[in-house]
Amino acid sequence: MTGSVVIAGLGPGSETLVTPEVSAALAKATDVVGYIPYVARVAERPGLTLHPSDNRVEIDRSRHALEMASEGRNVVVVSSGDPGVFAMASAVFEAVEAGPEEWRNLDIQVLPGITAMLAAAARAGAPLGHDFCAINLSDNLKPWALIEKRLRLAAEADFAMAFYNPRSKSRPEGFEKTLRILQDACGDARPVIFARAVSTPDEQLSVVPLTECTPEMADMRTMVLVGSSTTRIIERDGAPIVYTPRSVKA
Amino acid sequence: MTGSVVIAGLGPGSETLVTPEVSAALAKATDVVGYIPYVARVAERPGLTLHPSDNRVEIDRSRHALEMASEGRNVVVVSSGDPGVFAMASAVFEAVEAGPEEWRNLDIQVLPGITAMLAAAARAGAPLGHDFCAINLSDNLKPWALIEKRLRLAAEADFAMAFYNPRSKSRPEGFEKTLRILQDACGDARPVIFARAVSTPDEQLSVVPLTECTPEMADMRTMVLVGSSTTRIIERDGAPIVYTPRSVKA
């Protein structure tokens, strides 16, 4: 009786973005745990138990998965996007490190997925086509001062930037501050992409100059991508193409 | 007669990491263009013409794809990993911008893929589980001074870091300088992951303290991931787990 935990990325929403590796893991699972809307994406079948749980209980969910694996079950922890990018993989490893010694030697695998920033970037063109950074704008688990410091240094480094969790009802002011910091630090009208619910029926995409961005353009389902100083727009019929060239002149 | 260009990411190597969306695009293609080893991953079939080309001819290859699409063909440009991350998407858009007006209104789509840094991170645990940056260490297309500036600012921001193209035979000294800059700027023994040819039969993974890293640990097939100051190692039987926790204390 050897159990396992597979932490699998379901991608941003469309089933056409789920890797065959993840589909195969789901087909072999005895138990699937995860946040309610992600577990809802897994088809029910005989022999599979679904364990949906609410948001913000990531450590409890991780412990539950590890306990079931210790009992010999084949557990898949589902994440949206890629499990290693602001998702469930770190939560499971936090639970492993704090848990009983035997959990360390469980068979634990992470299966990558299409993370939201890359799905959003693909829709817009190639805004992350040169050096870039990814920042989680939620200050639930880190001090706001650290976010602000990273924003200023990222602007100074002239990275393109991808923001996860830009704005929620409980903390509407963070994204407003983010925009002010970037407008101040970048000092130009570089393109900003607001990509909501990419690859789902609710998908919406807009490209707005940094100087004209306002906080309500983002919510928790939005990925925000900010170009670097070299990012370009190709105007054409319909939505423009936004891309960052591969070269930077000396 | 409406042609199209699809810029598709094949992922890091394993066929189990190719999305169904990309497989469907390849099944409909009349022409596939790309770097020789990536085109070699596409199965031949009647009605499909393969156009492999050498490295460093990305703009010529892009023009060729756009020309064929103008003539009504359904062209897939294949990239390894994700086409928007140091790969073919930016090259195609550079060719569009510099090319004839009609190219702008071609049907051009980017299909995301599993990029090497996320495949490598998944194998190691979750080293990119918190804010991070991605830097191309090749100075073929940008001045070395910019790379050095970004490395120092990324260390100051305490980002985890992912390095693409760390080292080639023609420029062996860049990665040596990178390691010296990071050893100086970070001043600790944080874990560095050398992940070579992830998801292929040649896969090799090692975790080395920053203080003990040497240049020959990387080559052009290696992704290098550097933890932040908070990145942790869970020792266990076999390879350790490397992960960056979701929280940073105030």
Short mmCIF file of C-alpha atoms in Angstrom, two decimals:
data_model
loop_
_atom_site.label_atom_id
_atom_site.label_comp_id
_atom_site.label_asym_id
_atom_site.label_seq_id
_atom_site.Cartn_x
_atom_site.Cartn_y
_atom_site.Cartn_z
CA MET A 1 0.00 0.00 0.00
CA THR A 2 1.96 3.00 -1.28
CA GLY A 3 0.11 6.23 -1.51
CA SER A 4 1.06 9.35 -3.39
CA VAL A 5 0.35 13.04 -3.66
CA VAL A 6 0.35 14.64 -7.11
CA ILE A 7 0.04 18.44 -7.14
CA ALA A 8 -1.37 19.14 -10.58
CA GLY A 9 -1.89 22.34 -12.55
CA LEU A 10 -5.18 22.52 -14.45
CA GLY A 11 -4.17 25.62 -16.43
CA PRO A 12 -6.21 28.82 -16.61
CA GLY A 13 -9.60 27.34 -17.48
CA SER A 14 -9.91 25.73 -20.89
CA GLU A 15 -9.70 21.94 -21.02
CA THR A 16 -7.55 22.30 -24.16
CA LEU A 17 -4.82 23.72 -21.91
CA VAL A 18 -4.66 20.73 -19.53
CA THR A 19 -1.55 18.64 -20.24
CA PRO A 20 -1.90 14.92 -20.98
CA GLU A 21 0.32 14.30 -17.93
CA VAL A 22 -2.24 15.95 -15.66
CA SER A 23 -5.17 14.17 -17.35
CA ALA A 24 -3.40 10.83 -16.78
CA ALA A 25 -2.82 11.62 -13.10
CA LEU A 26 -6.50 12.47 -12.65
CA ALA A 27 -7.49 9.22 -14.35
CA LYS A 28 -5.48 7.23 -11.75
CA ALA A 29 -6.49 9.23 -8.67
CA THR A 30 -8.54 7.80 -5.82
CA ASP A 31 -9.05 11.26 -4.29
CA VAL A 32 -8.99 14.82 -5.58
CA VAL A 33 -8.70 17.75 -3.19
CA GLY A 34 -8.74 21.47 -3.99
CA TYR A 35 -10.58 24.74 -3.98
CA ILE A 36 -14.27 24.26 -4.92
CA PRO A 37 -14.21 25.70 -8.48
CA TYR A 38 -11.09 23.72 -9.44
CA VAL A 39 -12.41 20.40 -8.10
CA ALA A 40 -15.61 21.14 -10.05
CA ARG A 41 -13.52 20.84 -13.24
CA VAL A 42 -12.78 17.15 -12.49
CA ALA A 43 -15.31 14.63 -13.86
CA GLU A 44 -16.86 12.28 -11.31
CA ARG A 45 -16.35 8.55 -11.82
CA PRO A 46 -16.63 5.35 -9.75
CA GLY A 47 -13.62 4.91 -7.47
CA LEU A 48 -12.88 8.63 -7.26
CA THR A 49 -13.78 10.75 -4.25
CA LEU A 50 -13.87 14.51 -4.70
CA HIS A 51 -12.98 16.69 -1.69
CA PRO A 52 -13.77 20.31 -2.54
CA SER A 53 -12.83 22.89 0.10
CA ASP A 54 -13.12 26.62 0.54
CA ASN A 55 -10.54 29.28 -0.23
CA ARG A 56 -7.92 30.19 2.43
CA VAL A 57 -7.73 26.69 3.94
CA GLU A 58 -4.68 25.68 1.92
CA ILE A 59 -2.75 24.19 4.82
CA ASP A 60 -5.71 22.13 6.11
CA ARG A 61 -6.31 20.89 2.59
CA SER A 62 -2.63 19.98 2.22
CA ARG A 63 -2.61 18.05 5.52
CA HIS A 64 -5.73 16.19 4.44
CA ALA A 65 -4.05 15.19 1.16
CA LEU A 66 -0.88 14.05 2.97
CA GLU A 67 -2.87 12.05 5.54
CA MET A 68 -4.79 10.24 2.83
CA ALA A 69 -1.55 9.48 0.96
CA SER A 70 -0.06 8.04 4.20
CA GLU A 71 -3.04 5.69 4.29
CA GLY A 72 -2.18 4.46 0.79
CA ARG A 73 -4.48 6.57 -1.35
CA ASN A 74 -3.49 8.23 -4.64
CA VAL A 75 -4.35 11.85 -4.06
CA VAL A 76 -4.31 14.64 -6.63
CA VAL A 77 -4.26 18.20 -5.31
CA VAL A 78 -5.63 20.40 -8.08
CA SER A 79 -4.52 23.99 -8.61
CA SER A 80 -5.49 26.38 -11.33
CA GLY A 81 -2.66 27.49 -13.59
CA ASP A 82 0.71 26.10 -12.53
CA PRO A 83 0.81 24.70 -8.97
CA GLY A 84 4.26 26.22 -8.38
CA VAL A 85 3.23 29.82 -9.14
CA PHE A 86 1.23 31.37 -6.27
CA ALA A 87 -0.73 28.16 -5.92
CA MET A 88 -0.89 24.87 -3.99
CA ALA A 89 2.64 23.43 -4.27
CA SER A 90 4.22 25.69 -1.65
CA ALA A 91 1.28 25.10 0.71
CA VAL A 92 1.73 21.32 0.48
CA PHE A 93 5.47 21.60 1.15
CA GLU A 94 4.85 23.92 4.12
CA ALA A 95 2.57 21.19 5.51
CA VAL A 96 5.20 18.52 4.81
CA GLU A 97 7.92 20.48 6.60
CA ALA A 98 5.71 21.12 9.65
CA GLY A 99 4.21 17.63 9.67
CA PRO A 100 5.27 14.17 10.87
CA GLU A 101 8.67 12.88 9.70
CA GLU A 102 7.06 10.12 7.59
CA TRP A 103 5.42 12.68 5.27
CA ARG A 104 8.85 13.67 3.93
CA ASN A 105 9.33 10.33 2.27
CA LEU A 106 5.92 10.12 0.66
CA ASP A 107 5.84 9.97 -3.13
CA ILE A 108 5.08 13.63 -3.91
CA GLN A 109 5.16 15.02 -7.44
CA VAL A 110 4.39 18.42 -8.91
CA LEU A 111 2.96 18.47 -12.45
CA PRO A 112 3.35 21.85 -14.17
CA GLY A 113 0.50 23.66 -15.88
CA ILE A 114 -0.10 26.72 -18.02
CA THR A 115 0.09 29.58 -15.55
CA ALA A 116 -2.26 32.55 -15.98
CA MET A 117 0.44 35.08 -16.90
CA LEU A 118 1.60 33.00 -19.86
CA ALA A 119 -1.95 32.37 -21.10
CA ALA A 120 -2.65 36.10 -20.81
CA ALA A 121 0.62 37.03 -22.51
CA ALA A 122 -0.14 34.67 -25.41
CA ARG A 123 -3.51 36.34 -25.98
CA ALA A 124 -1.93 39.81 -26.10
CA GLY A 125 1.08 38.90 -28.24
CA ALA A 126 4.40 38.49 -26.41
CA PRO A 127 4.61 41.16 -23.69
CA LEU A 128 6.82 38.88 -21.54
CA GLY A 129 9.17 38.17 -24.45
CA HIS A 130 12.15 39.62 -22.62
CA ASP A 131 13.28 39.62 -18.95
CA PHE A 132 10.30 39.85 -16.59
CA CYS A 133 9.10 39.32 -13.04
CA ALA A 134 5.98 37.90 -11.42
CA ILE A 135 4.61 39.48 -8.23
CA ASN A 136 1.62 38.49 -6.12
CA LEU A 137 -0.02 41.80 -5.14
CA SER A 138 -1.95 40.31 -2.22
CA ASP A 139 -0.63 41.46 1.15
CA ASN A 140 -2.45 38.71 3.05
CA LEU A 141 0.81 36.81 3.55
CA LYS A 142 3.51 39.47 3.24
CA PRO A 143 3.92 43.08 4.32
CA TRP A 144 2.82 45.76 1.87
CA ALA A 145 6.21 47.46 2.25
CA LEU A 146 7.88 44.45 0.61
CA ILE A 147 5.49 44.61 -2.36
CA GLU A 148 6.23 48.31 -2.76
CA LYS A 149 9.98 47.72 -2.60
CA ARG A 150 9.76 44.98 -5.24
CA LEU A 151 7.67 47.18 -7.54
CA ARG A 152 10.18 50.02 -7.38
CA LEU A 153 13.18 47.73 -7.96
CA ALA A 154 11.39 45.90 -10.79
CA ALA A 155 10.72 49.24 -12.50
CA GLU A 156 14.35 50.26 -12.02
CA ALA A 157 15.48 46.92 -13.51
CA ASP A 158 13.14 47.60 -16.45
CA PHE A 159 11.48 44.21 -16.14
CA ALA A 160 8.14 43.55 -17.79
CA MET A 161 5.86 42.59 -14.88
CA ALA A 162 3.03 40.15 -14.29
CA PHE A 163 0.73 40.71 -11.31
CA TYR A 164 -1.28 37.92 -9.73
CA ASN A 165 -4.20 38.69 -7.38
CA PRO A 166 -4.12 42.41 -8.16
CA ARG A 167 -7.27 43.39 -6.31
CA SER A 168 -9.96 41.96 -4.05
CA LYS A 169 -13.00 43.38 -2.31
CA SER A 170 -11.25 43.10 1.06
CA ARG A 171 -8.18 45.09 -0.06
CA PRO A 172 -9.16 47.46 -2.87
CA GLU A 173 -6.41 49.99 -2.07
CA GLY A 174 -3.33 47.89 -2.93
CA PHE A 175 -3.78 48.02 -6.67
CA GLU A 176 -4.43 51.76 -6.56
CA LYS A 177 -1.11 52.21 -4.74
CA THR A 178 0.58 49.88 -7.25
CA LEU A 179 -0.57 52.00 -10.17
CA ARG A 180 0.62 55.20 -8.49
CA ILE A 181 4.04 53.67 -7.78
CA LEU A 182 4.44 52.49 -11.37
CA GLN A 183 3.18 55.73 -12.90
CA ASP A 184 5.77 57.53 -10.78
CA ALA A 185 8.65 55.05 -11.29
CA CYS A 186 8.15 54.37 -15.02
CA GLY A 187 7.14 57.86 -16.11
CA ASP A 188 5.80 56.79 -19.49
CA ALA A 189 2.71 55.47 -21.24
CA ARG A 190 3.91 51.88 -21.69
CA PRO A 191 1.15 49.36 -22.38
CA VAL A 192 -0.63 47.58 -19.55
CA ILE A 193 -2.71 44.49 -20.31
CA PHE A 194 -5.77 43.61 -18.25
CA ALA A 195 -6.59 39.99 -19.01
CA ARG A 196 -9.64 38.65 -17.23
CA ALA A 197 -10.59 34.96 -17.06
CA VAL A 198 -8.38 34.01 -20.00
CA SER A 199 -9.46 30.87 -21.90
CA THR A 200 -12.91 30.82 -20.24
CA PRO A 201 -16.23 32.05 -21.70
CA ASP A 202 -15.83 35.21 -19.57
CA GLU A 203 -12.52 36.19 -21.17
CA GLN A 204 -11.91 39.93 -21.59
CA LEU A 205 -8.72 41.62 -22.69
CA SER A 206 -7.83 45.28 -22.82
CA VAL A 207 -4.64 47.24 -23.43
CA VAL A 208 -4.36 50.58 -21.66
CA PRO A 209 -1.45 53.06 -21.47
CA LEU A 210 0.02 53.08 -17.93
CA THR A 211 -0.84 56.78 -17.62
CA GLU A 212 -4.55 55.99 -18.09
CA CYS A 213 -4.90 52.89 -15.89
CA THR A 214 -7.39 53.04 -13.01
CA PRO A 215 -7.83 50.56 -10.15
CA GLU A 216 -11.28 49.27 -11.11
CA MET A 217 -9.87 47.87 -14.36
CA ALA A 218 -8.74 44.81 -12.33
CA ASP A 219 -10.42 42.31 -10.04
CA MET A 220 -9.32 38.96 -8.56
CA ARG A 221 -9.91 37.17 -11.87
CA THR A 222 -7.65 39.59 -13.75
CA MET A 223 -3.99 39.12 -14.61
CA VAL A 224 -2.24 42.44 -15.09
CA LEU A 225 0.82 42.56 -17.34
CA VAL A 226 2.95 45.70 -17.54
CA GLY A 227 5.41 46.17 -20.38
CA SER A 228 9.03 47.20 -20.00
CA SER A 229 10.32 50.47 -21.49
CA THR A 230 10.97 48.62 -24.78
CA THR A 231 7.53 46.99 -25.14
CA ARG A 232 5.84 47.83 -28.44
CA ILE A 233 2.31 47.97 -29.81
CA ILE A 234 1.42 46.92 -33.34
CA GLU A 235 -1.85 48.56 -34.29
CA ARG A 236 -4.10 46.65 -36.67
CA ASP A 237 -7.76 45.91 -37.32
CA GLY A 238 -9.17 44.64 -34.01
CA ALA A 239 -7.07 44.22 -30.87
CA PRO A 240 -3.48 45.47 -31.11
CA ILE A 241 -0.49 43.16 -30.68
CA VAL A 242 1.69 43.92 -27.63
CA TYR A 243 5.19 42.47 -27.61
CA THR A 244 8.58 43.02 -26.06
CA PRO A 245 11.44 42.66 -28.56
CA ARG A 246 14.29 40.25 -27.88
CA SER A 247 16.97 42.92 -28.23
CA VAL A 248 17.96 45.86 -26.08
CA LYS A 249 20.45 48.24 -27.68
CA ALA A 250 23.62 49.08 -25.81
CA MET B 1 -7.98 31.50 -49.10
CA THR B 2 -7.22 32.71 -45.57
CA GLY B 3 -3.92 31.71 -44.13
CA SER B 4 -2.80 31.77 -40.53
CA VAL B 5 0.25 31.69 -38.32
CA VAL B 6 0.06 29.82 -35.03
CA ILE B 7 3.09 30.20 -32.76
CA ALA B 8 2.95 27.08 -30.61
CA GLY B 9 4.83 26.00 -27.51
CA LEU B 10 5.88 22.35 -27.45
CA GLY B 11 6.90 22.39 -23.79
CA PRO B 12 10.31 21.29 -22.50
CA GLY B 13 10.54 17.92 -24.23
CA SER B 14 8.08 15.25 -23.12
CA GLU B 15 5.03 14.68 -25.31
CA THR B 16 2.94 14.41 -22.12
CA LEU B 17 3.55 18.14 -21.61
CA VAL B 18 2.18 19.23 -25.01
CA THR B 19 -1.27 20.80 -24.57
CA PRO B 20 -4.24 19.42 -26.57
CA GLU B 21 -4.59 22.92 -28.07
CA VAL B 22 -1.10 22.68 -29.59
CA SER B 23 -1.67 19.10 -30.79
CA ALA B 24 -4.88 20.23 -32.53
CA ALA B 25 -3.06 23.12 -34.24
CA LEU B 26 -0.36 20.75 -35.50
CA ALA B 27 -3.03 18.38 -36.83
CA LYS B 28 -4.50 21.20 -38.96
CA ALA B 29 -1.21 22.71 -40.17
CA THR B 30 -0.09 22.69 -43.80
CA ASP B 31 3.42 23.86 -42.86
CA VAL B 32 5.56 23.69 -39.73
CA VAL B 33 8.61 25.92 -39.36
CA GLY B 34 11.13 26.03 -36.52
CA TYR B 35 14.56 25.18 -35.22
CA ILE B 36 15.68 21.71 -36.40
CA PRO B 37 15.30 19.77 -33.11
CA TYR B 38 11.83 21.20 -32.46
CA VAL B 39 10.53 20.48 -35.97
CA ALA B 40 11.90 16.94 -35.50
CA ARG B 41 9.31 16.48 -32.73
CA VAL B 42 6.45 16.89 -35.23
CA ALA B 43 5.26 13.68 -36.95
CA GLU B 44 5.31 13.70 -40.75
CA ARG B 45 2.01 13.13 -42.54
CA PRO B 46 0.56 13.66 -46.03
CA GLY B 47 -0.36 17.31 -46.61
CA LEU B 48 2.15 18.64 -44.10
CA THR B 49 5.45 20.21 -45.13
CA LEU B 50 8.17 20.50 -42.50
CA HIS B 51 10.59 23.44 -42.78
CA PRO B 52 13.41 22.93 -40.26
CA SER B 53 15.95 25.75 -40.01
CA ASP B 54 19.12 26.43 -38.08
CA ASN B 55 19.50 28.35 -34.84
CA ARG B 56 19.96 32.16 -34.96
CA VAL B 57 17.83 32.68 -38.09
CA GLU B 58 14.68 33.53 -36.14
CA ILE B 59 13.75 36.58 -38.23
CA ASP B 60 14.22 34.79 -41.57
CA ARG B 61 12.14 31.91 -40.27
CA SER B 62 9.44 34.32 -39.09
CA ARG B 63 9.31 36.06 -42.49
CA HIS B 64 9.03 32.71 -44.20
CA ALA B 65 6.09 31.76 -41.97
CA LEU B 66 4.34 35.11 -42.59
CA GLU B 67 4.89 34.86 -46.35
CA MET B 68 3.38 31.38 -46.48
CA ALA B 69 0.40 32.56 -44.41
CA SER B 70 -0.12 35.46 -46.85
CA GLU B 71 -0.37 32.86 -49.57
CA GLY B 72 -3.17 31.11 -47.69
CA ARG B 73 -1.27 28.39 -45.88
CA ASN B 74 -1.85 27.35 -42.25
CA VAL B 75 1.56 27.67 -40.71
CA VAL B 76 2.62 26.56 -37.25
CA VAL B 77 5.83 28.04 -35.88
CA VAL B 78 7.08 25.65 -33.21
CA SER B 79 9.03 26.76 -30.16
CA SER B 80 10.22 24.72 -27.23
CA GLY B 81 8.72 25.65 -23.89
CA ASP B 82 6.37 28.62 -24.10
CA PRO B 83 6.73 30.69 -27.30
CA GLY B 84 6.37 33.94 -25.33
CA VAL B 85 9.31 33.30 -22.98
CA PHE B 86 12.66 33.85 -24.73
CA ALA B 87 11.36 32.04 -27.78
CA MET B 88 9.74 32.56 -31.19
CA ALA B 89 6.73 34.82 -30.48
CA SER B 90 8.72 38.06 -30.14
CA ALA B 91 10.73 37.21 -33.28
CA VAL B 92 7.54 36.76 -35.31
CA PHE B 93 6.12 40.06 -34.06
CA GLU B 94 9.40 41.85 -34.84
CA ALA B 95 9.06 40.55 -38.40
CA VAL B 96 5.40 41.63 -38.53
CA GLU B 97 6.24 45.15 -37.38
CA ALA B 98 9.08 45.52 -39.90
CA GLY B 99 7.21 43.80 -42.73
CA PRO B 100 4.53 44.76 -45.27
CA GLU B 101 1.36 46.37 -43.92
CA GLU B 102 -0.78 43.36 -44.90
CA TRP B 103 1.05 41.09 -42.43
CA ARG B 104 -0.49 43.03 -39.52
CA ASN B 105 -3.95 41.79 -40.32
CA LEU B 106 -3.04 38.15 -40.76
CA ASP B 107 -4.65 35.69 -38.37
CA ILE B 108 -1.80 35.23 -35.86
CA GLN B 109 -2.22 33.31 -32.61
CA VAL B 110 0.16 32.38 -29.81
CA LEU B 111 -0.52 29.08 -28.02
CA PRO B 112 1.14 28.88 -24.62
CA GLY B 113 3.27 25.95 -23.50
CA ILE B 114 5.02 24.66 -20.40
CA THR B 115 8.10 26.85 -20.16
CA ALA B 116 11.38 25.32 -18.96
CA MET B 117 11.56 27.22 -15.68
CA LEU B 118 8.18 25.88 -14.54
CA ALA B 119 8.99 22.31 -15.57
CA ALA B 120 12.31 22.59 -13.70
CA ALA B 121 10.66 24.15 -10.66
CA ALA B 122 8.07 21.36 -10.53
CA ARG B 123 10.82 18.73 -10.46
CA ALA B 124 12.61 20.44 -7.58
CA GLY B 125 9.51 21.24 -5.49
CA ALA B 126 8.27 24.82 -5.62
CA PRO B 127 11.30 27.16 -5.65
CA LEU B 128 9.31 29.80 -7.61
CA GLY B 129 6.39 29.62 -5.17
CA HIS B 130 6.75 33.29 -4.27
CA ASP B 131 7.65 36.45 -6.24
CA PHE B 132 10.30 35.71 -8.86
CA CYS B 133 11.95 36.94 -12.05
CA ALA B 134 13.13 35.34 -15.29
CA ILE B 135 16.31 36.57 -16.96
CA ASN B 136 17.94 35.47 -20.21
CA LEU B 137 21.69 35.38 -19.45
CA SER B 138 22.73 35.53 -23.10
CA ASP B 139 24.30 38.83 -24.06
CA ASN B 140 23.90 38.16 -27.80
CA LEU B 141 21.01 40.64 -28.00
CA LYS B 142 21.53 42.94 -25.02
CA PRO B 143 24.51 44.54 -23.30
CA TRP B 144 26.10 42.62 -20.45
CA ALA B 145 25.82 45.74 -18.25
CA LEU B 146 22.02 45.45 -18.37
CA ILE B 147 22.16 41.81 -17.27
CA GLU B 148 24.44 42.74 -14.38
CA LYS B 149 22.14 45.60 -13.34
CA ARG B 150 19.10 43.31 -13.38
CA LEU B 151 20.89 40.65 -11.35
CA ARG B 152 21.83 43.13 -8.63
CA LEU B 153 18.34 44.65 -8.47
CA ALA B 154 16.71 41.21 -8.47
CA ALA B 155 18.89 40.19 -5.52
CA GLU B 156 18.01 43.44 -3.71
CA ALA B 157 14.29 42.78 -4.37
CA ASP B 158 14.81 39.27 -2.93
CA PHE B 159 13.18 37.62 -5.95
CA ALA B 160 13.71 33.95 -6.64
CA MET B 161 15.34 33.88 -10.09
CA ALA B 162 15.16 31.69 -13.17
CA PHE B 163 17.96 31.90 -15.72
CA TYR B 164 17.50 30.91 -19.36
CA ASN B 165 20.54 30.29 -21.61
CA PRO B 166 23.01 30.50 -18.73
CA ARG B 167 26.09 29.43 -20.63
CA SER B 168 27.28 28.58 -24.12
CA LYS B 169 30.60 27.60 -25.61
CA SER B 170 30.89 31.00 -27.31
CA ARG B 171 30.38 32.97 -24.08
CA PRO B 172 31.53 30.85 -21.13
CA GLU B 173 32.40 33.86 -18.94
CA GLY B 174 28.88 35.32 -18.42
CA PHE B 175 27.69 32.64 -16.04
CA GLU B 176 30.90 32.84 -14.05
CA LYS B 177 30.30 36.59 -13.61
CA THR B 178 26.65 35.90 -12.73
CA LEU B 179 27.65 33.55 -9.93
CA ARG B 180 30.17 36.07 -8.55
CA ILE B 181 27.55 38.85 -8.58
CA LEU B 182 25.00 36.69 -6.79
CA GLN B 183 27.48 35.33 -4.25
CA ASP B 184 28.38 38.93 -3.47
CA ALA B 185 24.84 40.37 -3.52
CA CYS B 186 23.06 37.53 -1.68
CA GLY B 187 25.79 36.69 0.83
CA ASP B 188 24.27 33.36 1.86
CA ALA B 189 24.12 29.68 0.93
CA ARG B 190 20.60 29.72 -0.54
CA PRO B 191 19.80 26.74 -2.78
CA VAL B 192 20.51 26.87 -6.50
CA ILE B 193 18.91 24.28 -8.78
CA PHE B 194 20.63 23.10 -11.95
CA ALA B 195 17.99 21.40 -14.05
CA ARG B 196 19.25 19.96 -17.33
CA ALA B 197 16.98 18.73 -20.15
CA VAL B 198 13.95 18.39 -17.88
CA SER B 199 11.35 15.86 -19.04
CA THR B 200 13.73 14.26 -21.56
CA PRO B 201 15.77 11.03 -21.19
CA ASP B 202 18.83 13.22 -20.44
CA GLU B 203 17.22 14.90 -17.42
CA GLN B 204 19.59 15.72 -14.55
CA LEU B 205 18.80 17.74 -11.46
CA SER B 206 21.08 18.97 -8.72
CA VAL B 207 20.70 21.32 -5.78
CA VAL B 208 23.83 23.22 -4.74
CA PRO B 209 24.32 25.96 -2.12
CA LEU B 210 25.01 29.30 -3.85
CA THR B 211 28.38 29.49 -2.10
CA GLU B 212 29.47 26.23 -3.78
CA CYS B 213 28.21 26.84 -7.34
CA THR B 214 30.74 26.77 -10.17
CA PRO B 215 30.26 27.81 -13.82
CA GLU B 216 30.64 24.37 -15.38
CA MET B 217 27.54 23.17 -13.52
CA ALA B 218 25.47 24.76 -16.32
CA ASP B 219 25.35 24.51 -20.10
CA MET B 220 22.85 25.71 -22.73
CA ARG B 221 20.44 22.88 -21.92
CA THR B 222 20.36 23.83 -18.23
CA MET B 223 17.80 25.98 -16.46
CA VAL B 224 19.25 27.57 -13.35
CA LEU B 225 16.86 28.50 -10.53
CA VAL B 226 18.10 30.52 -7.56
CA GLY B 227 16.04 30.69 -4.37
CA SER B 228 15.14 33.86 -2.51
CA SER B 229 16.37 34.45 1.05
CA THR B 230 13.30 32.57 2.34
CA THR B 231 13.64 29.46 0.16
CA ARG B 232 13.80 26.24 2.19
CA ILE B 233 15.13 22.73 1.75
CA ILE B 234 13.34 19.66 3.08
CA GLU B 235 15.86 16.86 3.40
CA ARG B 236 14.61 13.34 2.86
CA ASP B 237 15.63 10.01 1.32
CA GLY B 238 16.73 10.81 -2.24
CA ALA B 239 16.61 14.31 -3.72
CA PRO B 240 15.65 17.10 -1.32
CA ILE B 241 12.56 19.23 -1.84
CA VAL B 242 13.27 22.93 -2.49
CA TYR B 243 10.41 25.34 -1.99
CA THR B 244 9.71 29.00 -1.30
CA PRO B 245 6.98 29.55 1.31
CA ARG B 246 3.98 31.71 0.49
CA SER B 247 4.51 33.99 3.50
CA VAL B 248 7.11 36.59 4.32
CA LYS B 249 7.01 37.87 7.91
CA ALA B 250 6.76 41.60 8.49
#
